Coordinates of C-alpha atoms in Angstrom, one line a residue:
X16 CA -29.1 105.0 27.6
X17 CA -27.6 102.1 25.8
X18 CA -26.7 99.0 27.8
X19 CA -23.0 98.5 28.5
X20 CA -22.7 95.3 26.5
X21 CA -24.7 94.0 23.5
X22 CA -27.7 91.7 23.9
X23 CA -27.4 89.2 21.1
X24 CA -30.4 87.2 19.8
X25 CA -29.5 83.5 19.6
X26 CA -32.1 80.8 18.7
X27 CA -35.1 82.3 20.5
X28 CA -33.6 84.3 23.3
X29 CA -31.4 87.3 24.0
X30 CA -28.1 86.6 25.7
X31 CA -24.9 88.4 26.6
X32 CA -21.6 88.0 24.6
X33 CA -20.4 85.3 27.0
X34 CA -23.4 83.1 26.3
X35 CA -23.6 83.7 22.5
X36 CA -22.2 80.4 21.4
X37 CA -22.9 77.8 18.8
X38 CA -21.6 74.3 18.4
X39 CA -18.3 73.5 16.7
X40 CA -20.4 71.3 14.5
X41 CA -22.3 74.3 13.1
X42 CA -21.9 74.1 9.3
X43 CA -21.3 77.8 9.0
X44 CA -18.2 77.4 11.3
X45 CA -17.2 74.3 9.3
X46 CA -17.9 75.4 5.8
X47 CA -19.2 78.9 5.6
X48 CA -22.6 77.3 5.0
X49 CA -25.0 80.1 5.8
X50 CA -26.5 83.5 4.9
X51 CA -26.1 86.9 6.5
X52 CA -27.4 90.4 6.1
X53 CA -26.2 93.7 7.5
X54 CA -28.9 96.2 8.3
X55 CA -28.2 99.9 9.3
X56 CA -30.1 101.3 12.3
X57 CA -30.7 105.1 12.1
X58 CA -32.8 107.0 14.6
X59 CA -33.9 103.7 16.2
X60 CA -35.2 102.3 12.9
X61 CA -33.8 99.7 10.5
X62 CA -33.1 101.2 7.1
X63 CA -34.7 99.6 4.1
X64 CA -35.4 96.4 6.0
X65 CA -37.7 94.8 3.4
X66 CA -35.1 94.7 0.6
X67 CA -32.7 93.0 3.1
X68 CA -35.3 90.5 4.0
X69 CA -36.1 89.9 0.3
X70 CA -32.4 89.3 -0.5
X71 CA -32.0 87.0 2.5
X72 CA -35.0 85.0 1.6
X73 CA -33.8 84.5 -1.9
X74 CA -30.4 83.4 -0.6
X75 CA -31.9 80.9 1.9
X76 CA -34.1 79.5 -0.9
X77 CA -31.1 79.1 -3.2
X78 CA -29.1 77.3 -0.5
X79 CA -32.1 75.3 0.6
X80 CA -31.9 76.6 4.2
X81 CA -35.3 77.0 5.8
X82 CA -36.3 80.5 6.6
X83 CA -37.1 80.5 10.3
X84 CA -39.5 83.4 10.3
X85 CA -42.0 85.3 8.2
X86 CA -41.3 88.9 7.1
X87 CA -43.6 90.1 9.9
X88 CA -41.8 88.0 12.5
X89 CA -38.4 89.3 11.2
X90 CA -39.7 92.9 11.6
X91 CA -40.8 92.2 15.1
X92 CA -37.5 90.5 16.0
X93 CA -35.4 93.4 14.6
X94 CA -37.6 95.9 16.5
X95 CA -37.1 93.9 19.7
X96 CA -33.3 93.7 19.1
X97 CA -33.1 97.5 18.7
X98 CA -35.2 98.0 21.9
X99 CA -33.3 95.3 23.9
X100 CA -30.1 97.2 23.1
X101 CA -31.5 100.7 23.4
X102 CA -30.0 101.4 20.0
X103 CA -30.3 104.9 18.7
X104 CA -28.2 103.9 15.7
X105 CA -26.0 101.1 14.8
X106 CA -25.7 98.0 12.6
X107 CA -27.4 94.6 12.9
X108 CA -25.8 91.5 11.5
X109 CA -28.4 88.8 10.9
X110 CA -26.9 85.4 10.3
X111 CA -28.5 82.0 9.6
X112 CA -26.5 78.8 9.3
X113 CA -27.8 75.5 8.0
X114 CA -27.4 74.1 11.5
X115 CA -25.3 71.4 13.0
X116 CA -23.9 68.4 11.1
X117 CA -21.0 66.0 11.3
X118 CA -17.7 67.1 9.9
X119 CA -18.4 66.0 6.4
X120 CA -18.8 68.1 3.2
X121 CA -21.8 65.9 2.4
X122 CA -25.1 67.9 2.5
X123 CA -27.4 65.0 2.9
X124 CA -30.1 65.9 5.4
X125 CA -29.8 62.5 7.1
X126 CA -26.2 63.5 8.1
X127 CA -27.3 66.7 9.9
X128 CA -27.5 66.4 13.6
X129 CA -30.4 68.8 13.9
X130 CA -32.8 70.2 11.3
X131 CA -33.2 73.8 12.6
X132 CA -30.8 76.5 11.5
X133 CA -28.8 78.5 14.0
X134 CA -30.2 82.1 14.0
X135 CA -28.3 85.1 15.4
X136 CA -28.8 88.9 15.3
X137 CA -25.7 90.7 16.5
X138 CA -26.1 94.5 17.3
X139 CA -23.2 96.9 16.8
X140 CA -23.9 100.4 18.2
X141 CA -22.5 103.8 17.4
X142 CA -23.1 103.9 13.6
X143 CA -23.6 107.6 13.5
X144 CA -20.5 108.3 15.6
X145 CA -18.6 106.0 13.2
X146 CA -20.0 107.8 10.2
X147 CA -19.3 111.2 11.6
X148 CA -15.8 110.1 12.3
X149 CA -15.6 108.8 8.7
X150 CA -16.8 112.1 7.4
X151 CA -14.2 114.0 9.4
X152 CA -11.3 111.7 8.3
X153 CA -12.3 110.7 4.8
X154 CA -14.8 113.0 3.3
X155 CA -12.3 115.8 3.0
X156 CA -9.3 113.6 2.0
X157 CA -11.2 110.8 0.1
X158 CA -10.2 107.2 -0.1
X159 CA -7.1 105.7 -1.8
X160 CA -7.8 102.5 -3.7
X161 CA -6.0 99.8 -5.5
X162 CA -7.2 97.3 -8.1
X163 CA -7.1 93.9 -6.5
X164 CA -4.9 91.2 -8.0
X165 CA -7.6 88.6 -7.6
X166 CA -10.8 88.8 -9.6
X167 CA -14.2 88.4 -7.9
X168 CA -15.5 84.9 -7.7
X169 CA -17.7 84.2 -10.7
X170 CA -21.5 83.8 -10.2
X171 CA -21.0 80.6 -12.0
X172 CA -19.1 79.3 -9.0
X173 CA -20.8 81.1 -6.1
X174 CA -24.0 83.1 -6.2
X175 CA -23.0 86.8 -6.0
X176 CA -26.6 87.9 -5.6
X177 CA -26.7 86.9 -1.9
X178 CA -24.6 87.4 1.2
X179 CA -23.4 83.9 1.8
X180 CA -20.9 83.4 4.6
X181 CA -18.0 82.2 2.3
X182 CA -16.0 85.5 2.3
X183 CA -12.5 84.2 1.7
X184 CA -12.3 86.2 -1.6
X185 CA -13.0 89.4 0.3
X186 CA -10.7 88.5 3.2
X187 CA -7.8 88.0 0.8
X188 CA -8.6 91.3 -0.8
X189 CA -8.7 93.0 2.6
X190 CA -5.3 91.6 3.4
X191 CA -3.9 92.9 0.1
X192 CA -5.3 96.4 0.7
X193 CA -3.9 96.5 4.2
X194 CA -0.5 95.2 3.1
X195 CA -0.3 97.9 0.4
X196 CA -1.2 100.7 2.8
X197 CA -4.3 101.7 1.0
X198 CA -7.9 102.3 2.2
X199 CA -10.0 100.1 -0.2
X200 CA -9.7 97.6 -3.0
X201 CA -11.7 97.4 -6.2
X202 CA -12.0 94.1 -8.1
X203 CA -12.3 93.4 -11.8
X204 CA -13.8 90.3 -13.3
X205 CA -11.9 87.7 -15.4
X206 CA -12.6 89.8 -18.5
X207 CA -11.1 93.0 -17.0
X208 CA -14.4 94.8 -16.2
X209 CA -14.9 96.6 -12.9
X210 CA -17.2 94.6 -10.6
X211 CA -17.2 95.8 -7.0
X212 CA -15.1 96.3 -3.9
X213 CA -14.4 94.0 -1.1
X214 CA -17.7 94.7 0.6
X215 CA -19.1 97.7 -1.3
X216 CA -20.4 98.7 -4.7
X217 CA -18.4 101.1 -6.9
X218 CA -19.6 104.1 -9.0
X219 CA -17.8 106.2 -11.6
X220 CA -19.0 109.5 -12.9
X221 CA -18.0 110.9 -16.3
X222 CA -19.8 114.2 -17.1
X223 CA -23.5 113.5 -16.3
X224 CA -23.2 109.8 -16.7
X225 CA -23.0 107.7 -13.5
X226 CA -21.7 104.2 -14.2
X227 CA -21.9 101.1 -12.0
X228 CA -21.5 97.4 -12.9
X229 CA -24.8 95.6 -13.6
X230 CA -26.0 93.1 -11.1
X231 CA -25.6 90.4 -13.7
X232 CA -21.8 90.9 -13.5
X233 CA -20.6 89.0 -10.4
X234 CA -21.7 91.7 -7.9
X235 CA -24.0 91.9 -4.9
X236 CA -27.2 93.8 -5.6
X237 CA -26.4 96.2 -2.7
X238 CA -29.3 97.8 -0.9
X239 CA -27.4 101.1 -0.5
X240 CA -26.5 100.8 -4.2
X241 CA -30.2 100.8 -5.1
X242 CA -30.8 103.8 -2.9
X243 CA -27.9 105.7 -4.5
X244 CA -29.3 104.9 -8.0
X245 CA -32.7 106.3 -7.0
X246 CA -31.1 109.5 -5.6
X247 CA -28.9 110.0 -8.6
X248 CA -31.7 109.7 -11.1
X249 CA -33.8 112.1 -9.0
X250 CA -30.8 114.6 -9.2
X251 CA -31.0 114.3 -13.0
X252 CA -27.9 112.1 -13.5
X253 CA -27.9 109.5 -16.3
X254 CA -27.4 106.2 -14.4
X255 CA -25.8 103.5 -16.6
X256 CA -25.5 100.0 -15.2
X257 CA -22.9 98.9 -17.7
X258 CA -19.6 97.2 -18.3
X259 CA -16.6 99.5 -17.9
X260 CA -12.9 98.7 -17.5
X261 CA -10.1 99.9 -15.2
X262 CA -9.1 102.6 -17.6
X263 CA -12.6 104.1 -17.7
X264 CA -12.7 104.2 -13.9
X265 CA -9.3 105.7 -13.6
X266 CA -10.1 108.5 -16.0
X267 CA -13.5 109.3 -14.4
X268 CA -14.3 112.7 -13.0
X269 CA -15.4 111.2 -9.7
X270 CA -15.5 107.7 -8.1
X271 CA -17.2 106.6 -4.9
X272 CA -18.1 103.5 -3.1
X273 CA -21.3 102.7 -1.1
X274 CA -22.5 100.1 1.3
X275 CA -24.5 99.7 4.5
X276 CA -21.5 100.3 6.6
X277 CA -19.7 102.9 4.6
X278 CA -22.8 104.7 3.2
X279 CA -21.3 106.7 0.3
X280 CA -17.6 107.8 0.4
X281 CA -15.5 109.4 -2.4
X282 CA -12.4 107.8 -3.9
X283 CA -9.7 110.2 -5.0
X284 CA -6.9 107.9 -6.1
X285 CA -6.7 104.4 -7.7
X286 CA -3.4 102.6 -8.2
X287 CA -1.6 105.9 -7.6
X288 CA -3.5 107.7 -10.3
X289 CA -5.5 110.8 -9.3
X290 CA -9.2 110.7 -9.9
X291 CA -10.5 114.0 -11.3
X292 CA -9.1 116.9 -9.2
X293 CA -7.7 114.5 -6.6
X294 CA -10.3 115.7 -4.1
X295 CA -13.8 114.5 -3.3
X296 CA -16.1 115.8 -6.0
X297 CA -19.4 117.7 -5.6
X298 CA -21.6 114.9 -6.9
X299 CA -20.2 112.3 -4.5
X300 CA -20.6 114.8 -1.6
X301 CA -24.2 115.6 -2.7
X302 CA -25.3 112.0 -3.0
X303 CA -23.7 111.2 0.4
X304 CA -25.6 114.0 2.1
X305 CA -28.9 112.9 0.4
X306 CA -28.3 109.4 1.5
X307 CA -28.2 110.3 5.2
X308 CA -31.2 112.6 4.7
X309 CA -33.1 109.7 3.2
X310 CA -32.2 107.5 6.1
X311 CA -33.5 110.0 8.6
X312 CA -36.7 110.6 6.7
X313 CA -37.4 106.9 6.4
X314 CA -36.8 106.3 10.1
X315 CA -39.6 108.7 10.8
X316 CA -41.8 106.8 8.4
X317 CA -40.9 103.5 10.0
X318 CA -41.9 104.7 13.5
X319 CA -45.2 106.0 12.2
X320 CA -46.0 102.7 10.5
X321 CA -45.2 100.7 13.6
X322 CA -47.5 103.0 15.7
X323 CA -50.3 102.3 13.3
X324 CA -49.7 98.5 13.5
X325 CA -49.6 98.8 17.3

C-alpha cells in the first residue's frame, strides 16, 4: 500500500512535501544552475538506471558540479526511495543543484555560500495508471503535432547531451503547443532539420527505414530512444540516425515520439497534414508494446541482481 503523500529525499533525509524546501539562494532557483534526471519505476524497479547515472555524471562533470554519490550509492538511494514510498511504479526526478550562492551570475567558488550541492529525489507514483490511460486515450487516436516556431537551442550555446535545469526553450514550446490546441511540438534546428520534441525524441518510418536525428544534432541522447533503437534493430528495421527535414517527416509512413514519461506514442498529424493513414501504425504499436515488455523483463532482472548483492 502506497503512503498517502510522497516522501522526498532532500540532502540526506526523507521528508514530507511541506518540509522539502531549499534556500532562495539556491543557484538552480536563481539561474537554472543544475542537472536533473527522470527515471521510470516499473514493477518496483528503476528502468535502465545505469545509463541515467552515466548521463547525469557526464552533465555534472561538464558543469563542474561535484557528484555527491558513487553509482553504488545512487543505486542504494534510488532503491530506498522506492521502498520509502512503497512504489509499485512511478517516476523519480533526481535533481542536483550547484548549491547556495549570492545573487550574482558570477560562478567563482569564493562567492558560493556553501560548497555542497542540494540533492533531491522526488517520487511520482502511478506511472502504469498514467500510461494505461495514455493508451486508452492516445494509442487509438494518436497525437496531433505542430512544428515549433522556435528552433532548439544549439549545443554550441547549451549542452544538449545532458538534462540541465534551463528549460525555457521547452517551456516556450509547451506554451505554443497548448495555445494551438495540439498535443505535442516538434522542433527543427536552425538549418531546418528535425531535432526533437519538447521533452521527447522523434522517429519517422519510411518503408523499412526508421529515421531519428543523430545525437550530434542538438538533441538529448534519450535513454528510451536508445532502447527503441535496440528493439527496432531486433525487429529487422533499418535504423538510420540521420538528418531529415520537415517534409521528410510529414511524408513518412509512421511517426512516433518516445521518452521516459511518454514511453512510445504514435503521431498521426503534423501541422494539419495526415501521417500515413492518419491512424497509429503497426510498427509504432509494436515497438510500444515491446518497450513495456522490456521494462517488465528488466524489472525482474533488477530484483534478482539486488538479491544477489544482499
